[in-house]
mmCIF file of C-alpha atoms in Angstrom:
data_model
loop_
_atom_site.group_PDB
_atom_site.id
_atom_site.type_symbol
_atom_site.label_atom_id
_atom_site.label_comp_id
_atom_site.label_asym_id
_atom_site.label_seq_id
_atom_site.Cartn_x
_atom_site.Cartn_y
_atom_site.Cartn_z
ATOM 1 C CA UNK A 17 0.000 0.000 0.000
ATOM 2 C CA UNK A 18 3.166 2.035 0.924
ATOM 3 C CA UNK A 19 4.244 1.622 -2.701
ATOM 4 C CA UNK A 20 0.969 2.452 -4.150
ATOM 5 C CA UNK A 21 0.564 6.163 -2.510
ATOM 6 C CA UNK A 22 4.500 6.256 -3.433
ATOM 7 C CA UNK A 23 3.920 5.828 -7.121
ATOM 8 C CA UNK A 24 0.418 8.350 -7.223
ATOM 9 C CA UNK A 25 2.271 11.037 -5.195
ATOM 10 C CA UNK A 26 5.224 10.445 -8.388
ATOM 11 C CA UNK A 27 2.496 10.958 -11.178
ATOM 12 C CA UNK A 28 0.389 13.882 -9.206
ATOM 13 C CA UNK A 29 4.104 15.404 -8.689
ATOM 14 C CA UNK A 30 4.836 14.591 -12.440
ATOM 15 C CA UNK A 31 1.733 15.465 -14.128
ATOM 16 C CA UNK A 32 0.257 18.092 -11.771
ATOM 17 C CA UNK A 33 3.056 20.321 -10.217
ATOM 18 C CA UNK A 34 5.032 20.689 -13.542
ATOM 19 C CA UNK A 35 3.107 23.510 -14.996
ATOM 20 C CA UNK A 36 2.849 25.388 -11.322
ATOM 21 C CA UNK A 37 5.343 25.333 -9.604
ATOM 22 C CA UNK A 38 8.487 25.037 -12.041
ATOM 23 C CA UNK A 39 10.950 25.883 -9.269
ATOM 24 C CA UNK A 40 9.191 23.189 -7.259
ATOM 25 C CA UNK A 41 9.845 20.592 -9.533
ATOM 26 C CA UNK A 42 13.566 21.676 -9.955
ATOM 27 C CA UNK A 43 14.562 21.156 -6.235
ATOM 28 C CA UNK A 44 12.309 17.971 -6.135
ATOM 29 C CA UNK A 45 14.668 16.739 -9.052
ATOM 30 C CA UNK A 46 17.964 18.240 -7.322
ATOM 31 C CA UNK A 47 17.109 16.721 -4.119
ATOM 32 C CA UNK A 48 17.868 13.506 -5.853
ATOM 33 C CA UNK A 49 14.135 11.985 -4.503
ATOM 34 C CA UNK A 50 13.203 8.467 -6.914
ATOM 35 C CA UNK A 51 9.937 7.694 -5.362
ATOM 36 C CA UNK A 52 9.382 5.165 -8.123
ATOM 37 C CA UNK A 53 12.831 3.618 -7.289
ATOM 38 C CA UNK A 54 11.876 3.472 -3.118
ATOM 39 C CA UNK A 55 8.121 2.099 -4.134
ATOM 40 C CA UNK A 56 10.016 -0.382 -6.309
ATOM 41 C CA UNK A 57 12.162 -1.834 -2.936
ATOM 42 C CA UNK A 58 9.019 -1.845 -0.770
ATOM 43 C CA UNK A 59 7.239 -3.496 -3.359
ATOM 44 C CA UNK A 60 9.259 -6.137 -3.809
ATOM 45 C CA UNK A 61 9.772 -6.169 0.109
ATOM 46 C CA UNK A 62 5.961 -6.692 0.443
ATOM 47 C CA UNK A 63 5.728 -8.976 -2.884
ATOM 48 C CA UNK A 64 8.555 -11.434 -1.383
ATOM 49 C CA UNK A 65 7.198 -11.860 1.868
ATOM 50 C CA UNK A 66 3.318 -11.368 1.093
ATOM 51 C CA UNK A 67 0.684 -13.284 2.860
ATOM 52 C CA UNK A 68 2.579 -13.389 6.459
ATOM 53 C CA UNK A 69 -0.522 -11.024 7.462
ATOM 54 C CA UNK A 70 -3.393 -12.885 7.051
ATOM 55 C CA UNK A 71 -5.485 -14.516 8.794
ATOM 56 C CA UNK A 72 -4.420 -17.636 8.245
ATOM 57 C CA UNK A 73 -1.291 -17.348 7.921
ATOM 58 C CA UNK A 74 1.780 -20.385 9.040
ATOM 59 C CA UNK A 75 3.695 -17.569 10.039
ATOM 60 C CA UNK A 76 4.941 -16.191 13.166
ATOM 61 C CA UNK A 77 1.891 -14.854 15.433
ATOM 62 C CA UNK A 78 3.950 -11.612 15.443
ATOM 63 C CA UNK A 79 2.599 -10.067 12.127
ATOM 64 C CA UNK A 80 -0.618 -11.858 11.845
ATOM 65 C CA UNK A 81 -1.609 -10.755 15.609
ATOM 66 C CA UNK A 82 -1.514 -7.263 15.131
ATOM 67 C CA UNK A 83 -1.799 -6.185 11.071
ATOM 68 C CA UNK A 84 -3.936 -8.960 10.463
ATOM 69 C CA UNK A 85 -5.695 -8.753 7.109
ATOM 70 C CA UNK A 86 -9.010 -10.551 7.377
ATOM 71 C CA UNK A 87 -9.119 -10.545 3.604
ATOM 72 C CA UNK A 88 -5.757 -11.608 2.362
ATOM 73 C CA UNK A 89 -2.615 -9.676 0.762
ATOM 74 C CA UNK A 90 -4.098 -10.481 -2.817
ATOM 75 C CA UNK A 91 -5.925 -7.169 -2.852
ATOM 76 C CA UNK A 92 -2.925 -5.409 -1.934
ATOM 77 C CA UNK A 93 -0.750 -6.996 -4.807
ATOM 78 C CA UNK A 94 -3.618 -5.922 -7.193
ATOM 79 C CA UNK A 95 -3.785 -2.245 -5.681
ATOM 80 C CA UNK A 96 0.105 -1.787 -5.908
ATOM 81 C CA UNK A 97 0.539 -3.535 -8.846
ATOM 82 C CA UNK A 98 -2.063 -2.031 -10.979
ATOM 83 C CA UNK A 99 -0.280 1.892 -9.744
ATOM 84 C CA UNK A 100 2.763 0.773 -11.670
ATOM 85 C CA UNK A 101 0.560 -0.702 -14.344
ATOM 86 C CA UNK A 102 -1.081 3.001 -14.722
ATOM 87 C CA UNK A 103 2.793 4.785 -14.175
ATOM 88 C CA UNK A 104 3.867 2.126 -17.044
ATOM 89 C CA UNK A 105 0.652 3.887 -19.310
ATOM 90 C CA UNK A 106 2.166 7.198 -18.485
ATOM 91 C CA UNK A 107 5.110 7.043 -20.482
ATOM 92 C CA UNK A 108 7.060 7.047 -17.105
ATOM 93 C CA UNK A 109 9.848 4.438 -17.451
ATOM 94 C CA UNK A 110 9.964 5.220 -21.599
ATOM 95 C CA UNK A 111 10.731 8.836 -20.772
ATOM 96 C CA UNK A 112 13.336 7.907 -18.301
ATOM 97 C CA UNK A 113 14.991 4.923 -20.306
ATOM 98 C CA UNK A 114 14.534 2.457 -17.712
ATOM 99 C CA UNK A 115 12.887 -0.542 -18.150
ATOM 100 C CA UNK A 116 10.298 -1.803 -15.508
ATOM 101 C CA UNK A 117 11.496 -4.635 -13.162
ATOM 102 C CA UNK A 118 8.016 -6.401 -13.653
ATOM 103 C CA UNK A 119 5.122 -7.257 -15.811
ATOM 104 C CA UNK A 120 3.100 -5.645 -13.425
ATOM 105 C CA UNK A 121 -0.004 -5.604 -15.242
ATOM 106 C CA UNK A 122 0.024 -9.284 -15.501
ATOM 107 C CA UNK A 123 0.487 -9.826 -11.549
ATOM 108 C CA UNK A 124 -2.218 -7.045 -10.770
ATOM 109 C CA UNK A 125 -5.068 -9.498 -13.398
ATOM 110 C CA UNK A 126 -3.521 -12.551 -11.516
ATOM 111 C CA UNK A 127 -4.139 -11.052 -8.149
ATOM 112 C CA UNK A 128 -7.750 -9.656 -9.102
ATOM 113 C CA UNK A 129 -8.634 -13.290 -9.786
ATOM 114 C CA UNK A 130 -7.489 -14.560 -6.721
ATOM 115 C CA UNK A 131 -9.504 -12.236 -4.212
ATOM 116 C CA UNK A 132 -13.263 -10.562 -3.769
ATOM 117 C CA UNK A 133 -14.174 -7.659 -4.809
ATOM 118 C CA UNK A 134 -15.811 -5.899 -1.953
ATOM 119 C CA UNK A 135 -16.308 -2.242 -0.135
ATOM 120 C CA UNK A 136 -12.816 -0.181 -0.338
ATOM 121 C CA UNK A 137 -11.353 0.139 3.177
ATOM 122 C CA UNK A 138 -8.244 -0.708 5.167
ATOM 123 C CA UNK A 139 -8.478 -4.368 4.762
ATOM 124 C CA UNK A 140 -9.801 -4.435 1.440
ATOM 125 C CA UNK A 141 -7.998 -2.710 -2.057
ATOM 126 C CA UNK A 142 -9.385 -4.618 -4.697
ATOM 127 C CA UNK A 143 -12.177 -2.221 -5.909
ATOM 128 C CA UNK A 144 -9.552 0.196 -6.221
ATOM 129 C CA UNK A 145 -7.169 -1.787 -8.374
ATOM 130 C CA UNK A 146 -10.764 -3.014 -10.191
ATOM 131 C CA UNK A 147 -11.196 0.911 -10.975
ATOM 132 C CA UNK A 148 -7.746 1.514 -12.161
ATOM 133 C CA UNK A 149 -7.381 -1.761 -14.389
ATOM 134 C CA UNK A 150 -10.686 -1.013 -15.899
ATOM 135 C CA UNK A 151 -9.875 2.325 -16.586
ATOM 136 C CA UNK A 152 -6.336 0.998 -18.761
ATOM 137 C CA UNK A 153 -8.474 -1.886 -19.954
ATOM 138 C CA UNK A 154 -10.830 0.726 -21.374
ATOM 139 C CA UNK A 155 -13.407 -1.959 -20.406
ATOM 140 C CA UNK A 156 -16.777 -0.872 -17.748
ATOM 141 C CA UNK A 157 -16.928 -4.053 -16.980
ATOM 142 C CA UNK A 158 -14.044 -5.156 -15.852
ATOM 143 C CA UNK A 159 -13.509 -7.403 -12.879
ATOM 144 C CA UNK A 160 -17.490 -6.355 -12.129
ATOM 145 C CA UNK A 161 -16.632 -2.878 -11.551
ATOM 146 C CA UNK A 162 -19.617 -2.056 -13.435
ATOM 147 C CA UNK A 163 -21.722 -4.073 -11.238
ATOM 148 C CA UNK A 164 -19.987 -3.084 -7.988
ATOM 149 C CA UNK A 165 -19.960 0.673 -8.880
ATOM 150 C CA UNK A 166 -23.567 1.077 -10.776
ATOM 151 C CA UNK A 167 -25.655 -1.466 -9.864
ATOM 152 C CA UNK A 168 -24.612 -1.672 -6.541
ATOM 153 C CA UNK A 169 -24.081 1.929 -5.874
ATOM 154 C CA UNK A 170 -26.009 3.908 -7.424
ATOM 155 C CA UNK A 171 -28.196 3.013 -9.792
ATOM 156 C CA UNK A 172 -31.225 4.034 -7.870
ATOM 157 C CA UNK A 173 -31.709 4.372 -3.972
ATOM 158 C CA UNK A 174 -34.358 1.790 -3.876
ATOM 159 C CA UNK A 175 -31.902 -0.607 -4.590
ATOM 160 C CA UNK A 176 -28.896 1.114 -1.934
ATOM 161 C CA UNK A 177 -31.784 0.578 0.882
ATOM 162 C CA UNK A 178 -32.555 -2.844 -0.402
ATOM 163 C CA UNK A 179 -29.334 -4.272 -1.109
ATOM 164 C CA UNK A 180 -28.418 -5.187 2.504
ATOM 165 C CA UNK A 181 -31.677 -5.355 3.830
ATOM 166 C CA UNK A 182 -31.464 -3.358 6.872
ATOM 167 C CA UNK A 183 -30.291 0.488 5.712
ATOM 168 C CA UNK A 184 -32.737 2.821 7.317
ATOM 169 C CA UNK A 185 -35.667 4.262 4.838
ATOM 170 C CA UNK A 186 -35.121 7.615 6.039
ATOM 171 C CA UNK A 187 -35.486 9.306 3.048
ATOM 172 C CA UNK A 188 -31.881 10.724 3.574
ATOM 173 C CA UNK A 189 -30.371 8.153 1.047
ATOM 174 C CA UNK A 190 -27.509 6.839 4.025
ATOM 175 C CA UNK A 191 -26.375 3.702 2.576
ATOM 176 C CA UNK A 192 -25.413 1.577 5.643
ATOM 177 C CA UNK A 193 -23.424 -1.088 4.987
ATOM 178 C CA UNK A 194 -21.844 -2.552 8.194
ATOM 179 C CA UNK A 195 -22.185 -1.534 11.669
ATOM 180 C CA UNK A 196 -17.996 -0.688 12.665
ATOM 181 C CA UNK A 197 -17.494 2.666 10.789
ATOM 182 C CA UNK A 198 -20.906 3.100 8.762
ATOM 183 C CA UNK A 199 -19.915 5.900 7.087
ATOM 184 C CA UNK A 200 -16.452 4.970 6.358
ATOM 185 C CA UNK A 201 -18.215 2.598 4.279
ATOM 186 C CA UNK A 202 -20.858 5.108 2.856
ATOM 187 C CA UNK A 203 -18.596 7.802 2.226
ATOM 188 C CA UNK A 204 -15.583 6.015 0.068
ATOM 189 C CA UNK A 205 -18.276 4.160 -1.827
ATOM 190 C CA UNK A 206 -19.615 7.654 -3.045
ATOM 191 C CA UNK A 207 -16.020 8.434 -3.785
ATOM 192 C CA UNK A 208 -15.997 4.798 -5.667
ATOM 193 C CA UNK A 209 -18.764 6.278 -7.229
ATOM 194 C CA UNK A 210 -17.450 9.428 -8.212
ATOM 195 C CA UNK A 211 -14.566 8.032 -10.096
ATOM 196 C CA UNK A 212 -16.188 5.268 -11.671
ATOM 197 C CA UNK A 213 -18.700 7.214 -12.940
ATOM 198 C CA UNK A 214 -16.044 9.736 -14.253
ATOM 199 C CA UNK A 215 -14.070 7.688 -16.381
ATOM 200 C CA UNK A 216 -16.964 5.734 -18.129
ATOM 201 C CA UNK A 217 -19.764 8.495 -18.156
ATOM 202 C CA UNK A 218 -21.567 8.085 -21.879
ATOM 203 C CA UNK A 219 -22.773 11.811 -21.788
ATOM 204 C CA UNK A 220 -19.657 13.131 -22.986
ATOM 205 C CA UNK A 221 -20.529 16.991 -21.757
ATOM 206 C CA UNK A 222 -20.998 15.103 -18.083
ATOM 207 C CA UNK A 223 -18.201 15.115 -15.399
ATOM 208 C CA UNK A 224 -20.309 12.235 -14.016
ATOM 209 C CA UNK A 225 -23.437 11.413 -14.335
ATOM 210 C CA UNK A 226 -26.308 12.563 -12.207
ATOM 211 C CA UNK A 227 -27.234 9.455 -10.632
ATOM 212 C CA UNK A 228 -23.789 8.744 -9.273
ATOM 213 C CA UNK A 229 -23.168 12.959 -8.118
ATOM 214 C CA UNK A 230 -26.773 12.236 -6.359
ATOM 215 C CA UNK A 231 -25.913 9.061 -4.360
ATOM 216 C CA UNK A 232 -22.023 10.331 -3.657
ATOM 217 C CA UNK A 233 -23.620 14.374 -2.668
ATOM 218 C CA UNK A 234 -26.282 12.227 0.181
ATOM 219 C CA UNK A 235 -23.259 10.109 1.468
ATOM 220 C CA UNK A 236 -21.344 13.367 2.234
ATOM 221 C CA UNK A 237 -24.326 15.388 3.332
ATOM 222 C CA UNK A 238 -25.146 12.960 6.015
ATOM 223 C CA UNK A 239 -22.598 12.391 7.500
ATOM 224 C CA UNK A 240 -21.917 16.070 7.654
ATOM 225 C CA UNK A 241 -25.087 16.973 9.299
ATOM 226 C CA UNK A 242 -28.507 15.976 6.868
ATOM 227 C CA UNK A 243 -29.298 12.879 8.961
ATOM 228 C CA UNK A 244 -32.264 11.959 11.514
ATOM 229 C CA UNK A 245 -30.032 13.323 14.557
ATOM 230 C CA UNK A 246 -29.051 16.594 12.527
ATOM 231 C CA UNK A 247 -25.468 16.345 13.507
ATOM 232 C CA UNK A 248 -21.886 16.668 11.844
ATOM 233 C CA UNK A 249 -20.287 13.430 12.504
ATOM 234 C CA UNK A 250 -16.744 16.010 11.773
ATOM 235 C CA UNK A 251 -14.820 16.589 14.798
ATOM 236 C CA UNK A 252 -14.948 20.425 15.120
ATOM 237 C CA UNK A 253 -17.244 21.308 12.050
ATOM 238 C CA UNK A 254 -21.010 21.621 11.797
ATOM 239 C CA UNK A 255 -24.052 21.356 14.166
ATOM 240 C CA UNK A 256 -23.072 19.047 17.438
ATOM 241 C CA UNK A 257 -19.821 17.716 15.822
ATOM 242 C CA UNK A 258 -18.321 15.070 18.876
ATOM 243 C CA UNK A 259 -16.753 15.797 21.310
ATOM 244 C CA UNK A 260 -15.634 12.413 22.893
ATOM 245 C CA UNK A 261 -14.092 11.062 19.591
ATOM 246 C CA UNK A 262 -12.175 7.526 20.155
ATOM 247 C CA UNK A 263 -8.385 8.738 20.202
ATOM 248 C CA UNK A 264 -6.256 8.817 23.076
ATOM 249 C CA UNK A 265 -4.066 12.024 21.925
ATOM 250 C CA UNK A 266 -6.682 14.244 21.590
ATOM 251 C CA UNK A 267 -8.729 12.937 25.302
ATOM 252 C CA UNK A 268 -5.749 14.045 27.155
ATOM 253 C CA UNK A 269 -6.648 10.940 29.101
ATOM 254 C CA UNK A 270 -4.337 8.093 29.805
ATOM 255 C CA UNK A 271 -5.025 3.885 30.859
ATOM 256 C CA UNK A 272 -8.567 3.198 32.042
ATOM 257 C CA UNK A 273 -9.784 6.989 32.143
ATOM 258 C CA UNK A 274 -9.595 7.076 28.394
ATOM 259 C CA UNK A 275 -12.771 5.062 28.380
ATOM 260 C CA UNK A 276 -14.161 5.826 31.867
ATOM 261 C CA UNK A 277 -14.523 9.642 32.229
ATOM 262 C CA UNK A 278 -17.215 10.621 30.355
ATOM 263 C CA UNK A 279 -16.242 14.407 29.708
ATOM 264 C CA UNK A 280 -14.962 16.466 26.486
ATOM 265 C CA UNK A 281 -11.982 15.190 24.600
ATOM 266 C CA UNK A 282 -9.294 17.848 26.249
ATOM 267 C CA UNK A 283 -8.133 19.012 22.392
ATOM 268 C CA UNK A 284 -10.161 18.912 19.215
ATOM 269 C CA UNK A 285 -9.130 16.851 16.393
ATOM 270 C CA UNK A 286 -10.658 18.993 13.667
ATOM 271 C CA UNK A 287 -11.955 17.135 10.736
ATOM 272 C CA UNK A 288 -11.849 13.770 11.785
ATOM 273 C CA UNK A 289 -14.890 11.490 10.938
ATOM 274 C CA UNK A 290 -15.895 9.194 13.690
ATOM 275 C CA UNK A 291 -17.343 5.831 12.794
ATOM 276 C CA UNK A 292 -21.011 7.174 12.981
ATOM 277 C CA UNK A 293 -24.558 5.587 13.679
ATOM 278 C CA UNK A 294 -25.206 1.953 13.520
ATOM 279 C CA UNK A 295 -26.972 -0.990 14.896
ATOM 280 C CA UNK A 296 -25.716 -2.378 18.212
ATOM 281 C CA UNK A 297 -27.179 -5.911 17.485
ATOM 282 C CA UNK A 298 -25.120 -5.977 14.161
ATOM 283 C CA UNK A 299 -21.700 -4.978 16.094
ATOM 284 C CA UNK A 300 -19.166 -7.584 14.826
ATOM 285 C CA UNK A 301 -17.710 -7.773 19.118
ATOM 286 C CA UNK A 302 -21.030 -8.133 20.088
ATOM 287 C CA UNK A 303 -20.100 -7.272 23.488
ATOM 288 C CA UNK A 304 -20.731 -4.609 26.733
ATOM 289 C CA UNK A 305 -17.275 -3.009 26.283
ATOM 290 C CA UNK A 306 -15.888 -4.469 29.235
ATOM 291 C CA UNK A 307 -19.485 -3.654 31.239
ATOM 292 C CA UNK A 308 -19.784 0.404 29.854
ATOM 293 C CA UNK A 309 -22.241 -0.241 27.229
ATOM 294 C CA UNK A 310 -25.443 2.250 28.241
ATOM 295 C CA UNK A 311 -28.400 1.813 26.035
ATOM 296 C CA UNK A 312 -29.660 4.647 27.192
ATOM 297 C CA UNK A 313 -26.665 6.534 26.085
ATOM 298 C CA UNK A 314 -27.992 5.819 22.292
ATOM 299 C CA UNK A 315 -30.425 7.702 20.360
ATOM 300 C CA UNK A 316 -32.052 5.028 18.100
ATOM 301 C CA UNK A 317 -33.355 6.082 14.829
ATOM 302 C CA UNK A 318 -34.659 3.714 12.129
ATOM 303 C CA UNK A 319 -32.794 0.849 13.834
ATOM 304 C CA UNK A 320 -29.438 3.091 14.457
ATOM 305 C CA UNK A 321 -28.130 4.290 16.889
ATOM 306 C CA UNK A 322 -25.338 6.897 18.124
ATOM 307 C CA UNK A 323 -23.652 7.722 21.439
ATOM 308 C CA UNK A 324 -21.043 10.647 21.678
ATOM 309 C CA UNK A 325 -19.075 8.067 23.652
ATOM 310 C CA UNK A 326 -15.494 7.406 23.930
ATOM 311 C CA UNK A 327 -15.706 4.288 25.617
ATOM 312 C CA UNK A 328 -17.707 3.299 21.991
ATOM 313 C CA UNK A 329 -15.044 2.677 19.460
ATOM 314 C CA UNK A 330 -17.681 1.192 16.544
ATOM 315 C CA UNK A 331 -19.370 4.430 16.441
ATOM 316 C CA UNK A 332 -16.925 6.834 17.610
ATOM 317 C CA UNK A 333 -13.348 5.819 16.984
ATOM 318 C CA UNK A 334 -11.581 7.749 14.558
ATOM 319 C CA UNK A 335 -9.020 6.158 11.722
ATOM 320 C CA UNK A 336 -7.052 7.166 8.655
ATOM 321 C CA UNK A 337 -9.112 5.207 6.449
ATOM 322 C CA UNK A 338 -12.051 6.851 7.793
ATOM 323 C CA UNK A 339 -11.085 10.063 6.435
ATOM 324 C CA UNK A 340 -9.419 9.109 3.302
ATOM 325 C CA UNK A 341 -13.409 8.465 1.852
ATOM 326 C CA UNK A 342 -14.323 11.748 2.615
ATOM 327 C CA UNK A 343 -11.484 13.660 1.808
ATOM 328 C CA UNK A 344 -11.686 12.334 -1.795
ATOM 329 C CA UNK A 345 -15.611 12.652 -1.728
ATOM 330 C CA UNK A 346 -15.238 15.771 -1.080
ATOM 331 C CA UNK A 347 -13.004 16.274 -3.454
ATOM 332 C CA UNK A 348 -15.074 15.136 -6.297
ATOM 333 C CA UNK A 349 -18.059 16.166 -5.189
ATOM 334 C CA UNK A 350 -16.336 20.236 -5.310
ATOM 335 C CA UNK A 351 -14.792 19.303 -9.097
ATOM 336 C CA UNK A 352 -18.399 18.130 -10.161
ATOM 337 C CA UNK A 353 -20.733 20.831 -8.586
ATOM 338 C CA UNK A 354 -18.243 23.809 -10.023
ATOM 339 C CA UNK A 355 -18.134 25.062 -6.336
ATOM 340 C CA UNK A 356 -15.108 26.848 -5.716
ATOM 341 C CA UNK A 357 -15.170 27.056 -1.645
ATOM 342 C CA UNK A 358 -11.944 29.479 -1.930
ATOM 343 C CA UNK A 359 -11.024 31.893 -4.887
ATOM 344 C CA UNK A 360 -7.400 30.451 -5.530
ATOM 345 C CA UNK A 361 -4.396 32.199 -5.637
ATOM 346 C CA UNK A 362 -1.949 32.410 -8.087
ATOM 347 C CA UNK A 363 0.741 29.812 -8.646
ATOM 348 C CA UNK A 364 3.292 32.841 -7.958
ATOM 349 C CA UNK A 365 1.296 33.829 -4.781
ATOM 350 C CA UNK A 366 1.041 30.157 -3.340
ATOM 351 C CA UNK A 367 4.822 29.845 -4.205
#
């Protein structure tokens, strides 16, 4: 995954920064930084040794106990591999008269058929390298991308609601999909959405079409405040953002008072999303937290529910993948919508 963000940051460096910021690009290149040459080493680092992570794994209990991957390191290989695949479509190693060390288009197909093709989160890649082979395959289909990103999706809410048989009909078009970190889920499949949509829209003078901006705009509205509770589930922004988010640095608490004192985290982690409503029945634990579980702490909705509690890390923990959703929701819900939220300097003035 390392290797992956190494090789995007390379082309967004590459492709975007080059016309902006000139004198940028000239120190990057003096400094002597090849991120494609360090995301080549931890590639093959990860590509030699993969599969001591999951769950299963013969390995040593020391990698498996605490970065387990419940899904398997074939998603990962895809994800990575299918970065260089798009890097190799770029030109990059022609330009620069090096020859790739793999045929990594080849290992990222191999690796697609060897895993499921689920939800985008920390455990699971493979939509994302599904997105990104379709995309150089030139084929909507591919690896059911079209089925995971329209039908699924957003073809029409009906079908969001339906789909798992338990999202709340609340009108507000939340599509729950599991309990730990609902809108985790929600928010990076209207991101999934977003780009999907983008590079296989048929209305040619479309960004993306309608039905996609629709179901991606009502993942991001709710969980920014247009929801049955009318709260911002973003530390420090909106109506009744939370204030006991699940993250030790910002409670100013240490050991057991971390979960026991129920007062005000002691700083504000601005912009962090917390995991958001769900239902406690569905929790994958199951259990009281340790005897602090208060039902009466919950305000149940539609068969959700959501406590402002630290001591509740399904609903309120806070986590990287969490906000990487959003953050790119966000994103593409700005670049569709025409909704500059700034007016933006010039490159001379940001310089």
């Amino acid at each position: 995954e390392i290797s992956a963000c190494l090789v995007g940051s390379e082309m967004c460096i590459r492709d975007r920064v080059r016309d902006e910021y000139p004198g940028y690009l000239q120190k990057y290149s003096q400094a002597n930084i090849d991120l494609v040459d360090i995301a080549e080493k931890l590639y093959a680092l990860g590509y030699d040794n993969r599969g001591h992570n999951d769950l299963n794994s013969q390995f040593g209990n020391g990698v498996k106990n605490n970065y387990r991957s419940y899904t398997g390191h074939q998603d990962e290989v895809a994800w990575s591999s299918a970065w260089f695949a798009k890097l190799i479509e770029s030109g990059y190693f022609q330009n620069n008269n090096i020859s790739p060390e793999k045929n990594y288009r080849s290992i990222a197909n191999d690796a697609m058929s060897s895993t499921g093709v689920w939800y985008m989160s920390w455990d699971n890649t493979a939509l994302g390298a599904g997105l990104l082979l379709a995309q150089l395959e030139h084929d909507p289909d591919c690896y059911q991308t079209n089925q995971i990103c329209q039908k699924v999706y957003y073809s029409t809410l009906a079908q969001a609601f339906d789909k798992a048989g338990r999202a709340p009909k609340d009108g507000k078009g939340f599509d729950y999909i599991l309990a730990w970190g609902s809108l985790r889920h929600a928010t990076m499949a209207g991101f999934n959405a977003m780009v999907y949509s983008k590079i296989f829209t048929s209305n040619a003078n479309a960004v993306v079409s309608s039905e996609a901006y629709q179901y991606a705009k009502q993942q991001l509205d709710y969980a920014l405040g247009d929801n049955p509770w009318n709260k911002s589930f973003m530390v420090g922004y909106g109506n009744n953002s939370p204030l006991q988010a699940h993250h030790r640095g910002a409670s100013g608490l240490v050991g057991e008072d971390d979960k026991k004192q129920d007062i005000p985290n002691a700083y504000v982690l601005y912009g962090a999303l917390v995991g958001g409503p769900y239902n406690y029945a569905e929790a994958e634990d199951g259990q009281n937290y340790a005897g602090l579980y208060n039902p009466n702490d919950y305000n149940n909705i539609d068969g959700l529910g959501y406590a402002d509690k630290r001591y509740d890390w399904i609903g309120n923990e806070v986590a990287l993948d969490y906000n990487a959703g959003i953050t790119g929701l966000t994103a593409a819900v700005i670049q569709y919508s025409n909704c500059l939220l700034y007016t933006s300097p010039s490159p001379r003035d940001r310089q």
